[in-house]
mmCIF file of C-alpha atoms and ligand atoms in Angstrom:
data_model
loop_
_atom_site.group_PDB
_atom_site.id
_atom_site.type_symbol
_atom_site.label_atom_id
_atom_site.label_comp_id
_atom_site.label_asym_id
_atom_site.label_seq_id
_atom_site.Cartn_x
_atom_site.Cartn_y
_atom_site.Cartn_z
ATOM 1 C CA MET O 24 91.059 96.676 92.194
ATOM 2 C CA LYS O 25 88.803 96.378 95.213
ATOM 3 C CA VAL O 26 89.698 99.325 97.417
ATOM 4 C CA LEU O 27 88.650 100.027 100.989
ATOM 5 C CA VAL O 28 87.956 103.758 101.309
ATOM 6 C CA THR O 29 87.898 104.844 104.947
ATOM 7 C CA GLY O 30 86.034 108.121 105.380
ATOM 8 C CA GLY O 31 84.521 107.498 101.943
ATOM 9 C CA ALA O 32 81.357 109.471 102.741
ATOM 10 C CA GLY O 33 83.428 112.611 103.362
ATOM 11 C CA TYR O 34 84.391 115.402 100.988
ATOM 12 C CA ILE O 35 87.547 114.008 99.369
ATOM 13 C CA GLY O 36 86.591 110.343 99.915
ATOM 14 C CA SER O 37 83.267 110.646 98.068
ATOM 15 C CA HIS O 38 84.877 112.288 95.029
ATOM 16 C CA THR O 39 87.565 109.605 95.057
ATOM 17 C CA CYS O 40 84.887 106.873 95.082
ATOM 18 C CA ILE O 41 83.392 108.377 91.930
ATOM 19 C CA GLN O 42 86.757 108.425 90.152
ATOM 20 C CA LEU O 43 87.512 104.871 91.324
ATOM 21 C CA ILE O 44 84.215 103.608 89.906
ATOM 22 C CA LYS O 45 84.730 105.549 86.671
ATOM 23 C CA HIS O 46 88.087 103.838 86.224
ATOM 24 C CA GLY O 47 86.781 100.329 86.836
ATOM 25 C CA HIS O 48 87.753 99.907 90.489
ATOM 26 C CA THR O 49 85.386 98.750 93.233
ATOM 27 C CA PRO O 50 85.322 100.989 96.301
ATOM 28 C CA VAL O 51 84.095 99.707 99.658
ATOM 29 C CA VAL O 52 83.241 102.585 101.968
ATOM 30 C CA ILE O 53 83.577 102.609 105.734
ATOM 31 C CA ASP O 54 82.676 105.721 107.703
ATOM 32 C CA ASN O 55 81.280 106.491 111.144
ATOM 33 C CA LEU O 56 79.415 109.485 109.627
ATOM 34 C CA CYS O 57 80.679 111.835 112.363
ATOM 35 C CA ASN O 58 81.277 114.505 109.699
ATOM 36 C CA SER O 59 79.221 113.283 106.745
ATOM 37 C CA LYS O 60 75.839 111.919 105.778
ATOM 38 C CA ALA O 61 74.708 108.602 104.294
ATOM 39 C CA VAL O 62 72.891 110.457 101.493
ATOM 40 C CA VAL O 63 76.339 110.907 99.915
ATOM 41 C CA LEU O 64 76.139 107.258 98.857
ATOM 42 C CA ASP O 65 72.889 108.005 96.977
ATOM 43 C CA ARG O 66 74.677 110.842 95.197
ATOM 44 C CA ILE O 67 77.617 108.601 94.238
ATOM 45 C CA GLU O 68 75.117 106.109 92.822
ATOM 46 C CA CYS O 69 73.291 108.867 90.986
ATOM 47 C CA VAL O 70 76.501 110.044 89.297
ATOM 48 C CA THR O 71 78.060 106.653 88.531
ATOM 49 C CA GLY O 72 75.135 104.203 88.394
ATOM 50 C CA THR O 73 76.942 102.118 91.021
ATOM 51 C CA ARG O 74 76.303 102.128 94.746
ATOM 52 C CA PRO O 75 79.470 101.376 96.709
ATOM 53 C CA ALA O 76 79.249 98.782 99.459
ATOM 54 C CA PHE O 77 79.015 100.630 102.771
ATOM 55 C CA MET O 78 79.619 99.598 106.372
ATOM 56 C CA GLN O 79 79.087 102.179 109.094
ATOM 57 C CA GLY O 80 81.693 102.051 111.849
ATOM 58 C CA ASP O 81 84.798 103.510 113.381
ATOM 59 C CA VAL O 82 88.415 102.949 112.327
ATOM 60 C CA ARG O 83 89.338 102.802 116.021
ATOM 61 C CA ASP O 84 87.081 99.758 116.478
ATOM 62 C CA SER O 85 89.132 96.586 115.865
ATOM 63 C CA SER O 86 86.187 94.213 115.854
ATOM 64 C CA PHE O 87 84.457 96.403 113.260
ATOM 65 C CA LEU O 88 87.551 96.354 111.026
ATOM 66 C CA LYS O 89 87.847 92.561 111.394
ATOM 67 C CA ARG O 90 84.252 92.306 110.134
ATOM 68 C CA VAL O 91 85.005 94.631 107.234
ATOM 69 C CA PHE O 92 88.042 92.626 106.110
ATOM 70 C CA ALA O 93 86.179 89.333 106.597
ATOM 71 C CA THR O 94 83.324 90.633 104.409
ATOM 72 C CA HIS O 95 85.377 92.264 101.651
ATOM 73 C CA ALA O 96 88.571 90.878 100.127
ATOM 74 C CA VAL O 97 90.167 94.241 99.354
ATOM 75 C CA ASP O 98 93.474 94.706 97.540
ATOM 76 C CA SER O 99 94.364 98.125 98.902
ATOM 77 C CA VAL O 100 93.188 100.776 101.380
ATOM 78 C CA ILE O 101 92.849 104.557 100.961
ATOM 79 C CA HIS O 102 92.652 106.059 104.444
ATOM 80 C CA PHE O 103 90.746 109.358 104.518
ATOM 81 C CA ALA O 104 88.936 108.878 107.851
ATOM 82 C CA GLY O 105 90.130 111.569 110.203
ATOM 83 C CA LEU O 106 89.355 114.850 111.877
ATOM 84 C CA LYS O 107 90.568 118.065 110.257
ATOM 85 C CA ALA O 108 89.505 121.200 112.138
ATOM 86 C CA VAL O 109 92.630 122.998 113.352
ATOM 87 C CA GLY O 110 90.809 125.122 115.965
ATOM 88 C CA GLU O 111 88.984 122.144 117.455
ATOM 89 C CA SER O 112 92.266 120.220 117.596
ATOM 90 C CA VAL O 113 93.705 122.917 119.872
ATOM 91 C CA GLU O 114 90.679 122.581 122.200
ATOM 92 C CA LYS O 115 90.490 118.772 122.042
ATOM 93 C CA PRO O 116 93.953 117.408 121.236
ATOM 94 C CA LEU O 117 93.278 113.908 122.571
ATOM 95 C CA LYS O 118 90.295 113.515 120.260
ATOM 96 C CA TYR O 119 92.581 114.334 117.317
ATOM 97 C CA TYR O 120 95.439 112.056 118.383
ATOM 98 C CA ASP O 121 92.944 109.282 119.092
ATOM 99 C CA THR O 122 91.282 109.431 115.678
ATOM 100 C CA ASN O 123 94.154 110.491 113.438
ATOM 101 C CA VAL O 124 97.006 108.565 115.081
ATOM 102 C CA SER O 125 95.427 105.662 117.011
ATOM 103 C CA GLY O 126 92.806 105.189 114.272
ATOM 104 C CA THR O 127 95.582 104.872 111.681
ATOM 105 C CA LEU O 128 97.580 102.423 113.824
ATOM 106 C CA ASN O 129 94.479 100.327 114.425
ATOM 107 C CA LEU O 130 93.740 100.224 110.712
ATOM 108 C CA VAL O 131 97.286 99.114 109.875
ATOM 109 C CA ARG O 132 97.175 96.437 112.589
ATOM 110 C CA GLU O 133 93.954 95.005 111.186
ATOM 111 C CA MET O 134 95.216 95.243 107.598
ATOM 112 C CA GLN O 135 98.247 93.233 108.650
ATOM 113 C CA ALA O 136 96.027 90.615 110.305
ATOM 114 C CA ALA O 137 94.036 90.409 107.065
ATOM 115 C CA ASN O 138 97.196 90.177 104.910
ATOM 116 C CA ILE O 139 96.644 93.471 103.090
ATOM 117 C CA ASN O 140 99.831 95.491 102.681
ATOM 118 C CA SER O 141 98.965 98.392 100.418
ATOM 119 C CA LEU O 142 97.946 101.760 101.881
ATOM 120 C CA ILE O 143 97.462 105.346 100.721
ATOM 121 C CA PHE O 144 97.329 107.864 103.567
ATOM 122 C CA SER O 145 95.740 111.350 103.548
ATOM 123 C CA SER O 146 98.394 113.713 104.784
ATOM 124 C CA SER O 147 98.543 117.471 104.510
ATOM 125 C CA ALA O 148 100.794 120.352 103.542
ATOM 126 C CA THR O 149 100.346 121.374 107.167
ATOM 127 C CA VAL O 150 103.242 118.982 107.982
ATOM 128 C CA TYR O 151 105.652 121.555 106.486
ATOM 129 C CA GLY O 152 104.701 124.148 109.122
ATOM 130 C CA GLU O 153 106.137 127.508 108.093
ATOM 131 C CA PRO O 154 108.289 126.658 105.044
ATOM 132 C CA ALA O 155 111.577 128.520 104.585
ATOM 133 C CA SER O 156 110.693 129.069 100.909
ATOM 134 C CA VAL O 157 108.106 128.241 98.258
ATOM 135 C CA PRO O 158 107.399 126.160 96.210
ATOM 136 C CA ILE O 159 107.554 123.372 98.784
ATOM 137 C CA GLN O 160 109.331 120.137 97.898
ATOM 138 C CA GLU O 161 108.759 116.796 99.591
ATOM 139 C CA ASP O 162 112.181 116.787 101.259
ATOM 140 C CA PHE O 163 111.629 120.126 103.026
ATOM 141 C CA PRO O 164 111.844 119.894 106.834
ATOM 142 C CA THR O 165 108.594 119.034 108.599
ATOM 143 C CA ALA O 166 107.325 120.942 111.625
ATOM 144 C CA ALA O 167 103.670 121.085 112.503
ATOM 145 C CA THR O 168 102.308 124.031 114.460
ATOM 146 C CA ASN O 169 99.074 122.679 115.987
ATOM 147 C CA PRO O 170 97.665 119.359 117.279
ATOM 148 C CA TYR O 171 95.923 118.587 113.951
ATOM 149 C CA GLY O 172 99.182 119.055 112.059
ATOM 150 C CA ARG O 173 101.127 117.090 114.657
ATOM 151 C CA SER O 174 98.608 114.234 114.447
ATOM 152 C CA LYS O 175 99.238 114.003 110.678
ATOM 153 C CA LEU O 176 102.985 114.205 111.163
ATOM 154 C CA MET O 177 102.919 111.557 113.907
ATOM 155 C CA ALA O 178 100.822 109.271 111.716
ATOM 156 C CA GLU O 179 103.343 109.772 108.889
ATOM 157 C CA GLU O 180 106.248 108.927 111.224
ATOM 158 C CA CYS O 181 104.476 105.832 112.581
ATOM 159 C CA LEU O 182 103.800 104.639 109.034
ATOM 160 C CA ARG O 183 107.450 105.188 108.056
ATOM 161 C CA ASP O 184 108.676 103.127 111.017
ATOM 162 C CA PHE O 185 106.111 100.451 110.294
ATOM 163 C CA GLN O 186 107.076 100.234 106.626
ATOM 164 C CA HIS O 187 110.758 100.065 107.575
ATOM 165 C CA ALA O 188 109.994 97.043 109.751
ATOM 166 C CA ASN O 189 107.710 95.540 107.088
ATOM 167 C CA PRO O 190 109.540 96.182 103.813
ATOM 168 C CA ASP O 191 107.019 94.290 101.703
ATOM 169 C CA TRP O 192 104.412 96.997 102.373
ATOM 170 C CA SER O 193 103.541 99.800 99.962
ATOM 171 C CA ILE O 194 102.668 102.966 101.858
ATOM 172 C CA THR O 195 102.021 106.229 100.012
ATOM 173 C CA LEU O 196 101.764 109.496 101.928
ATOM 174 C CA LEU O 197 99.870 112.103 99.925
ATOM 175 C CA ARG O 198 100.271 115.657 101.207
ATOM 176 C CA TYR O 199 97.319 117.678 100.001
ATOM 177 C CA PHE O 200 97.496 121.418 99.565
ATOM 178 C CA ASN O 201 94.102 123.227 99.654
ATOM 179 C CA PRO O 202 91.281 121.057 98.278
ATOM 180 C CA VAL O 203 88.348 123.057 96.858
ATOM 181 C CA GLY O 204 85.666 122.652 94.216
ATOM 182 C CA ALA O 205 82.955 120.066 93.778
ATOM 183 C CA HIS O 206 81.737 117.431 91.354
ATOM 184 C CA ASP O 207 80.602 119.060 88.098
ATOM 185 C CA SER O 208 77.175 117.412 88.432
ATOM 186 C CA GLY O 209 76.464 119.741 91.362
ATOM 187 C CA LEU O 210 75.458 116.646 93.365
ATOM 188 C CA LEU O 211 78.523 116.354 95.571
ATOM 189 C CA GLY O 212 80.619 118.956 97.313
ATOM 190 C CA GLU O 213 81.992 120.158 100.615
ATOM 191 C CA ASP O 214 79.423 120.407 103.407
ATOM 192 C CA PRO O 215 81.146 121.842 106.481
ATOM 193 C CA GLN O 216 79.266 121.592 109.761
ATOM 194 C CA GLY O 217 78.859 124.909 111.583
ATOM 195 C CA THR O 218 80.989 127.891 110.623
ATOM 196 C CA PRO O 219 83.415 126.953 107.829
ATOM 197 C CA ASN O 220 87.078 127.202 108.813
ATOM 198 C CA ASN O 221 88.344 127.186 105.254
ATOM 199 C CA LEU O 222 88.191 130.072 102.831
ATOM 200 C CA LEU O 223 86.203 128.847 99.846
ATOM 201 C CA PRO O 224 83.270 127.265 101.735
ATOM 202 C CA PHE O 225 82.992 130.508 103.706
ATOM 203 C CA VAL O 226 83.004 132.639 100.528
ATOM 204 C CA ALA O 227 80.399 130.311 98.970
ATOM 205 C CA GLN O 228 78.119 130.663 101.998
ATOM 206 C CA VAL O 229 78.390 134.465 101.839
ATOM 207 C CA ALA O 230 77.551 134.351 98.117
ATOM 208 C CA VAL O 231 74.473 132.196 98.716
ATOM 209 C CA GLY O 232 73.268 134.463 101.527
ATOM 210 C CA ARG O 233 73.899 132.167 104.503
ATOM 211 C CA ARG O 234 76.516 134.548 105.921
ATOM 212 C CA GLU O 235 76.790 138.306 105.880
ATOM 213 C CA LYS O 236 80.437 138.870 104.969
ATOM 214 C CA LEU O 237 83.865 137.310 104.776
ATOM 215 C CA GLY O 238 86.538 138.237 107.297
ATOM 216 C CA VAL O 239 89.869 138.442 105.466
ATOM 217 C CA PHE O 240 92.526 137.349 107.957
ATOM 218 C CA GLY O 241 95.238 139.943 107.408
ATOM 219 C CA ASN O 242 96.252 142.160 104.477
ATOM 220 C CA ASP O 243 99.778 142.905 105.642
ATOM 221 C CA TYR O 244 101.538 139.703 104.547
ATOM 222 C CA PRO O 245 104.571 139.988 102.254
ATOM 223 C CA THR O 246 102.487 138.885 99.244
ATOM 224 C CA PRO O 247 101.450 140.844 96.116
ATOM 225 C CA ASP O 248 98.141 142.084 97.610
ATOM 226 C CA GLY O 249 98.988 141.532 101.287
ATOM 227 C CA THR O 250 96.584 138.582 101.773
ATOM 228 C CA GLY O 251 97.583 134.944 102.271
ATOM 229 C CA VAL O 252 98.556 132.868 99.230
ATOM 230 C CA ARG O 253 97.622 129.177 98.926
ATOM 231 C CA ASP O 254 97.689 126.356 96.394
ATOM 232 C CA TYR O 255 94.013 125.598 95.739
ATOM 233 C CA ILE O 256 93.466 122.257 94.017
ATOM 234 C CA HIS O 257 90.222 120.895 92.557
ATOM 235 C CA VAL O 258 88.941 117.950 94.587
ATOM 236 C CA VAL O 259 88.492 115.844 91.427
ATOM 237 C CA ASP O 260 92.134 116.436 90.448
ATOM 238 C CA LEU O 261 93.042 115.421 93.990
ATOM 239 C CA ALA O 262 90.913 112.275 93.673
ATOM 240 C CA ASP O 263 92.707 111.465 90.407
ATOM 241 C CA GLY O 264 96.022 111.781 92.250
ATOM 242 C CA HIS O 265 94.895 108.869 94.438
ATOM 243 C CA LEU O 266 94.052 106.802 91.370
ATOM 244 C CA ALA O 267 97.479 107.521 89.891
ATOM 245 C CA ALA O 268 99.133 106.459 93.163
ATOM 246 C CA LEU O 269 97.039 103.301 93.240
ATOM 247 C CA ASP O 270 97.844 102.398 89.627
ATOM 248 C CA LYS O 271 101.578 103.066 89.921
ATOM 249 C CA LEU O 272 102.427 102.135 93.489
ATOM 250 C CA ALA O 273 99.808 99.864 95.086
ATOM 251 C CA TYR O 274 102.078 96.870 94.520
ATOM 252 C CA GLN O 275 105.419 98.655 94.708
ATOM 253 C CA ALA O 276 106.919 98.126 98.151
ATOM 254 C CA GLY O 277 108.327 101.198 99.879
ATOM 255 C CA ILE O 278 107.370 104.460 101.493
ATOM 256 C CA HIS O 279 106.330 106.970 98.842
ATOM 257 C CA VAL O 280 105.695 110.669 99.527
ATOM 258 C CA PHE O 281 104.055 113.189 97.187
ATOM 259 C CA ASN O 282 102.753 116.710 97.254
ATOM 260 C CA LEU O 283 99.357 116.981 95.597
ATOM 261 C CA GLY O 284 98.995 120.601 94.553
ATOM 262 C CA THR O 285 98.868 122.660 91.366
ATOM 263 C CA GLY O 286 102.086 124.595 91.926
ATOM 264 C CA GLN O 287 100.143 127.868 91.571
ATOM 265 C CA GLY O 288 99.487 130.299 94.417
ATOM 266 C CA HIS O 289 96.352 132.453 94.696
ATOM 267 C CA SER O 290 95.616 135.124 97.283
ATOM 268 C CA VAL O 291 92.463 135.468 99.381
ATOM 269 C CA LEU O 292 91.405 138.447 97.264
ATOM 270 C CA ASP O 293 92.074 136.510 94.017
ATOM 271 C CA MET O 294 89.658 133.853 95.253
ATOM 272 C CA LEU O 295 87.085 136.394 96.341
ATOM 273 C CA HIS O 296 87.139 138.246 93.014
ATOM 274 C CA ALA O 297 87.023 134.983 91.023
ATOM 275 C CA PHE O 298 83.954 133.992 93.024
ATOM 276 C CA GLU O 299 82.268 137.357 92.504
ATOM 277 C CA ALA O 300 82.731 137.006 88.728
ATOM 278 C CA VAL O 301 81.240 133.506 88.637
ATOM 279 C CA ALA O 302 78.356 134.107 91.071
ATOM 280 C CA LYS O 303 77.704 137.519 89.467
ATOM 281 C CA ARG O 304 77.277 139.313 92.772
ATOM 282 C CA PRO O 305 79.440 141.285 95.161
ATOM 283 C CA ILE O 306 80.857 139.395 98.137
ATOM 284 C CA PRO O 307 81.116 141.741 101.113
ATOM 285 C CA TYR O 308 84.284 141.435 103.179
ATOM 286 C CA GLU O 309 86.207 143.183 105.904
ATOM 287 C CA ILE O 310 89.876 143.020 106.810
ATOM 288 C CA LYS O 311 90.437 141.312 110.154
ATOM 289 C CA PRO O 312 93.594 140.612 112.138
ATOM 290 C CA ARG O 313 95.806 137.733 111.042
ATOM 291 C CA ARG O 314 94.594 134.263 112.159
ATOM 292 C CA ALA O 315 96.931 132.613 114.671
ATOM 293 C CA GLY O 316 99.097 129.967 113.035
ATOM 294 C CA ASP O 317 98.587 131.252 109.472
ATOM 295 C CA ILE O 318 101.510 131.614 107.099
ATOM 296 C CA ALA O 319 101.979 134.086 104.252
ATOM 297 C CA GLU O 320 102.491 131.731 101.339
ATOM 298 C CA CYS O 321 102.135 128.021 100.768
ATOM 299 C CA TYR O 322 102.270 126.282 97.422
ATOM 300 C CA ALA O 323 103.580 122.998 96.137
ATOM 301 C CA ASP O 324 106.295 121.908 93.831
ATOM 302 C CA PRO O 325 104.245 119.122 92.214
ATOM 303 C CA ALA O 326 107.099 117.867 89.967
ATOM 304 C CA CYS O 327 107.623 114.660 91.904
ATOM 305 C CA ALA O 328 104.009 113.494 91.438
ATOM 306 C CA LYS O 329 104.248 114.320 87.752
ATOM 307 C CA ALA O 330 107.513 112.449 87.250
ATOM 308 C CA THR O 331 106.614 109.330 89.240
ATOM 309 C CA LEU O 332 102.829 109.100 89.072
ATOM 310 C CA GLY O 333 102.327 110.784 85.713
ATOM 311 C CA TRP O 334 99.774 112.958 87.484
ATOM 312 C CA SER O 335 99.293 116.699 87.438
ATOM 313 C CA ALA O 336 96.331 118.915 88.284
ATOM 314 C CA LYS O 337 94.271 119.873 85.219
ATOM 315 C CA LYS O 338 91.456 122.102 86.446
ATOM 316 C CA ASP O 339 92.005 125.854 86.658
ATOM 317 C CA LEU O 340 90.783 128.390 89.190
ATOM 318 C CA GLN O 341 87.759 129.271 87.072
ATOM 319 C CA THR O 342 86.598 125.629 87.080
ATOM 320 C CA MET O 343 87.210 125.298 90.836
ATOM 321 C CA VAL O 344 85.045 128.322 91.526
ATOM 322 C CA GLU O 345 82.329 127.437 88.984
ATOM 323 C CA ASP O 346 81.974 123.931 90.399
ATOM 324 C CA THR O 347 81.912 125.220 93.979
ATOM 325 C CA TRP O 348 79.206 127.705 93.039
ATOM 326 C CA ARG O 349 77.111 125.111 91.180
ATOM 327 C CA TRP O 350 77.194 122.840 94.241
ATOM 328 C CA GLN O 351 76.519 125.655 96.722
ATOM 329 C CA SER O 352 73.688 127.257 94.740
ATOM 330 C CA LYS O 353 71.966 123.902 94.050
ATOM 331 C CA ASN O 354 72.425 122.799 97.678
ATOM 332 C CA PRO O 355 72.357 125.996 99.766
ATOM 333 C CA ASN O 356 72.205 123.945 102.967
ATOM 334 C CA GLY O 357 74.591 121.229 101.820
ATOM 335 C CA TYR O 358 73.380 117.630 102.081
ATOM 336 C CA GLY O 359 70.959 118.605 104.817
ATOM 337 C CA GLY O 360 68.942 120.880 102.536
HETATM 338 P P1 NAD C 25 85.756 114.970 105.778
HETATM 339 O O1 NAD C 25 85.506 115.285 107.202
HETATM 340 O O2 NAD C 25 84.777 115.452 104.767
HETATM 341 O O3 NAD C 25 85.908 113.388 105.609
HETATM 342 C C1 NAD C 25 86.424 112.554 106.617
HETATM 343 C C2 NAD C 25 85.448 111.401 106.808
HETATM 344 O O4 NAD C 25 85.962 110.550 107.816
HETATM 345 C C3 NAD C 25 84.079 111.881 107.263
HETATM 346 O O5 NAD C 25 83.079 111.314 106.451
HETATM 347 C C4 NAD C 25 83.968 111.381 108.706
HETATM 348 O O6 NAD C 25 82.638 111.055 109.049
HETATM 349 C C5 NAD C 25 84.891 110.172 108.673
HETATM 350 N N1 NAD C 25 85.493 109.829 109.977
HETATM 351 C C6 NAD C 25 86.071 110.666 110.858
HETATM 352 N N2 NAD C 25 86.511 109.984 111.926
HETATM 353 C C7 NAD C 25 86.228 108.680 111.689
HETATM 354 C C8 NAD C 25 86.448 107.486 112.412
HETATM 355 N N3 NAD C 25 87.037 107.490 113.628
HETATM 356 N N4 NAD C 25 86.036 106.318 111.871
HETATM 357 C C9 NAD C 25 85.418 106.288 110.653
HETATM 358 N N5 NAD C 25 85.165 107.386 109.942
HETATM 359 C C10 NAD C 25 85.580 108.575 110.446
HETATM 360 O O7 NAD C 25 87.218 115.481 105.427
HETATM 361 P P2 NAD C 25 87.963 115.550 104.029
HETATM 362 O O8 NAD C 25 88.146 116.979 103.689
HETATM 363 O O9 NAD C 25 87.338 114.641 103.055
HETATM 364 O O10 NAD C 25 89.394 114.996 104.462
HETATM 365 C C11 NAD C 25 89.767 113.637 104.285
HETATM 366 C C12 NAD C 25 91.163 113.438 104.839
HETATM 367 O O11 NAD C 25 92.061 114.316 104.174
HETATM 368 C C13 NAD C 25 91.287 113.732 106.331
HETATM 369 O O12 NAD C 25 92.148 112.766 106.912
HETATM 370 C C14 NAD C 25 91.922 115.099 106.362
HETATM 371 O O13 NAD C 25 92.677 115.308 107.523
HETATM 372 C C15 NAD C 25 92.802 115.051 105.134
HETATM 373 N N6 NAD C 25 93.078 116.395 104.594
HETATM 374 C C16 NAD C 25 92.041 117.215 104.280
HETATM 375 C C17 NAD C 25 92.297 118.491 103.808
HETATM 376 C C18 NAD C 25 91.161 119.435 103.486
HETATM 377 O O14 NAD C 25 91.394 120.635 103.434
HETATM 378 N N7 NAD C 25 89.949 118.974 103.234
HETATM 379 C C19 NAD C 25 93.629 118.924 103.627
HETATM 380 C C20 NAD C 25 94.658 118.040 103.930
HETATM 381 C C21 NAD C 25 94.377 116.775 104.415
HETATM 382 C C1 UD1 C 26 94.016 125.566 106.966
HETATM 383 C C2 UD1 C 26 94.644 124.953 108.190
HETATM 384 C C3 UD1 C 26 95.575 123.833 107.743
HETATM 385 C C4 UD1 C 26 94.842 122.817 106.874
HETATM 386 C C5 UD1 C 26 94.214 123.558 105.691
HETATM 387 C C6 UD1 C 26 93.425 122.649 104.786
HETATM 388 C C7 UD1 C 26 94.755 126.722 109.901
HETATM 389 C C8 UD1 C 26 95.664 127.623 110.673
HETATM 390 N N1 UD1 C 26 95.361 125.954 108.955
HETATM 391 O O1 UD1 C 26 95.037 126.085 106.201
HETATM 392 O O2 UD1 C 26 96.131 123.165 108.861
HETATM 393 O O3 UD1 C 26 95.732 121.825 106.407
HETATM 394 O O4 UD1 C 26 93.348 124.587 106.191
HETATM 395 O O5 UD1 C 26 92.300 122.137 105.470
HETATM 396 O O6 UD1 C 26 93.558 126.676 110.123
HETATM 397 N N2 UD1 C 26 91.035 132.949 105.201
HETATM 398 C C9 UD1 C 26 90.389 134.153 105.411
HETATM 399 N N3 UD1 C 26 89.141 134.124 105.951
HETATM 400 C C10 UD1 C 26 88.481 132.954 106.287
HETATM 401 C C11 UD1 C 26 89.160 131.730 106.058
HETATM 402 C C12 UD1 C 26 90.440 131.757 105.530
HETATM 403 O O7 UD1 C 26 90.926 135.208 105.120
HETATM 404 O O8 UD1 C 26 87.352 133.012 106.795
HETATM 405 C C13 UD1 C 26 92.383 132.961 104.588
HETATM 406 C C14 UD1 C 26 93.468 132.365 105.461
HETATM 407 O O9 UD1 C 26 94.039 133.325 106.290
HETATM 408 C C15 UD1 C 26 94.429 131.832 104.384
HETATM 409 C C16 UD1 C 26 93.517 131.451 103.225
HETATM 410 O O10 UD1 C 26 92.306 132.172 103.430
HETATM 411 O O11 UD1 C 26 95.293 132.846 103.933
HETATM 412 C C17 UD1 C 26 93.181 129.959 103.178
HETATM 413 O O12 UD1 C 26 92.689 129.579 104.448
HETATM 414 P P1 UD1 C 26 92.169 128.067 104.719
HETATM 415 O O13 UD1 C 26 91.177 127.692 103.675
HETATM 416 O O14 UD1 C 26 91.727 128.004 106.136
HETATM 417 O O15 UD1 C 26 93.452 127.157 104.480
HETATM 418 P P2 UD1 C 26 94.929 127.224 105.149
HETATM 419 O O16 UD1 C 26 95.157 128.501 105.840
HETATM 420 O O17 UD1 C 26 95.873 126.857 104.073
#
């Protein structure tokens, strides 16, 4: 299949391009490079021997999208392009609604004009807000707690309404839990700009000497060691989830919703100790107050993806940490280094 990958130069998009190529698909990347670098395309080529077609531009730009669809006859679209920093979304909500909601609507409008009716959308476990219980199932109530989360939830709702009005469309909403890890070549990985918001990139930067110590946000949660518990999933497993959705559902009309997680929870201290063992060095940390908006525990019930897509996560915590460390130690300054 020829697949348009919006945000394909980003963390999850680039790993998905590699898996698409490996499985005989042809990705076409569009990205405005606001949070990624063009060198990622060199790395994809280095790993796969194939350089994806690339057009630089913005999903909010209709004339750009018209050019993309006129240039490439794609069968389906995977829509990663978006902004994802929770803190920034509180400071700049309009920027988030503009990119994550308006950008998605614009993309769908231009897909419709180009007669393409198959879409996979990057959603997030953040749409569940503070779940009443874990593991989280797809039919749990949704309730986002910040503008980023609301932008994902709004985009989901818009896509549901749109699909209802256009029943021939296939729209798959994939709710990711906590993507971590890197390609096992050490050539691709997560390259956060500025101070990392997420746990594992922060731990990796402490391990490599870019930062002094980790702040652990709270050790008084009702969890086994008092620190927050999350469902960390290897980015390549996550990428494979997109391939499974494409293979099974690209031509199956309807609105399809799946959790992409492992079903396993790990605490902040579990992650820290796993990293220390792999990097063979101590990782200094101090206990800080809880981070606003954080929840105690969040992990998926991934049974639905297994039953319908035949997909489940394969890579364990050890592999997630080893691959993160290989990427971070080979590229201490990310793609800029
Ligand atoms: P990322 O920032 O690495 O990738 C997003 C890509 O989209 C970047 O390359 C960026 O340059 C591009 N982009 C942003 N705005 C754009 C625009 N207006 N037009 C064109 N390109 C644009 O992020 P990621 O971690 O790969 O996340 C991909 C998607 O998955 C995002 O939609 C994100 O919200 C969602 N998601 C991510 C996580 C996570 O923890 N990484 C969790 C849940 C959901
Ligand atoms: C965060 C976002 C969420 C987003 C998700 C994936 C917030 C409030 N939530 O969730 O919307 O979908 O990332 O991108 O930002 N931790 C530390 N020290 C750190 C960083 C994190 O102790 O420096 C802890 C957190 O308190 C949490 C765990 O590590 O318990 C994981 O944090 P993080 O990687 O930010 O993911 P989420 O909290 O799941």
